[in-house]
Coordinates of C-alpha atoms and ligand atoms in Angstrom, one line a residue:
M1 CA -11.8 -11.6 -7.6
P2 CA -14.2 -14.5 -8.3
V3 CA -15.7 -16.5 -5.4
D4 CA -17.9 -19.5 -5.2
C5 CA -21.6 -18.9 -4.4
L6 CA -22.5 -20.4 -1.0
Y7 CA -25.8 -21.7 -2.4
C8 CA -25.3 -23.0 -5.9
G9 CA -21.5 -23.2 -6.0
E10 CA -21.2 -21.2 -9.2
S11 CA -18.3 -18.8 -9.6
I12 CA -19.4 -15.2 -9.1
A13 CA -17.7 -11.8 -8.7
D14 CA -17.3 -10.8 -5.1
D15 CA -18.6 -7.3 -5.6
V16 CA -22.1 -8.3 -6.8
E17 CA -25.1 -7.9 -4.5
R18 CA -26.8 -11.2 -5.6
C19 CA -25.7 -14.4 -7.3
P20 CA -26.6 -14.1 -11.0
H21 CA -27.1 -17.9 -11.1
C22 CA -29.5 -18.5 -8.3
G23 CA -30.3 -15.0 -7.0
A24 CA -29.1 -15.6 -3.5
P25 CA -27.7 -12.6 -1.7
S26 CA -23.9 -12.6 -1.8
H27 CA -22.0 -12.9 1.4
F28 CA -18.8 -11.7 -0.2
Q29 CA -19.8 -8.1 -1.0
K30 CA -17.4 -5.6 0.7
K31 CA -20.2 -3.4 1.9
G32 CA -21.0 -5.6 4.9
F33 CA -17.4 -6.2 5.8
R34 CA -16.6 -2.5 5.8
V35 CA -19.3 -1.7 8.5
G36 CA -17.8 -4.3 10.8
A37 CA -14.3 -3.3 10.1
R38 CA -15.0 0.3 10.8
G39 CA -16.4 -0.5 14.3
R40 CA -13.4 -2.7 15.0
F41 CA -11.0 0.0 13.8
L42 CA -12.7 2.6 16.0
I43 CA -12.3 0.3 19.1
L44 CA -8.6 -0.4 18.2
F45 CA -8.0 3.3 17.6
V46 CA -9.5 4.2 21.0
L47 CA -7.5 1.5 22.8
F48 CA -4.3 2.7 21.0
S49 CA -5.0 6.3 22.0
L50 CA -5.6 5.3 25.6
T51 CA -2.4 3.2 25.7
T52 CA -0.4 6.0 24.2
L53 CA -1.8 8.4 26.7
V54 CA -1.1 6.1 29.7
V55 CA 2.5 5.5 28.4
A56 CA 3.1 9.2 27.9
L57 CA 1.9 9.9 31.5
L58 CA 3.9 7.1 33.0
L59 CA 7.1 7.8 31.2
P60 CA 9.7 9.4 33.4
R61 CA 10.6 12.9 32.4
Ligands
ZN101 ZN1 -25.7 -18.9 -6.5

């Protein structure tokens, strides 16, 4: 999916490391997003597990 370079405005692919037009590092590459998403997913997963545990303990049997 093509995106616009933040620096020169040219259309570039979102999976390239650098803009082929001006050489600026791309902010659209998925590598960076994946690291942040993984951390957020881990937090969500832990919260979900804790919530499930609390609900399971509080549920009347
Ligand atoms: Zn550029």
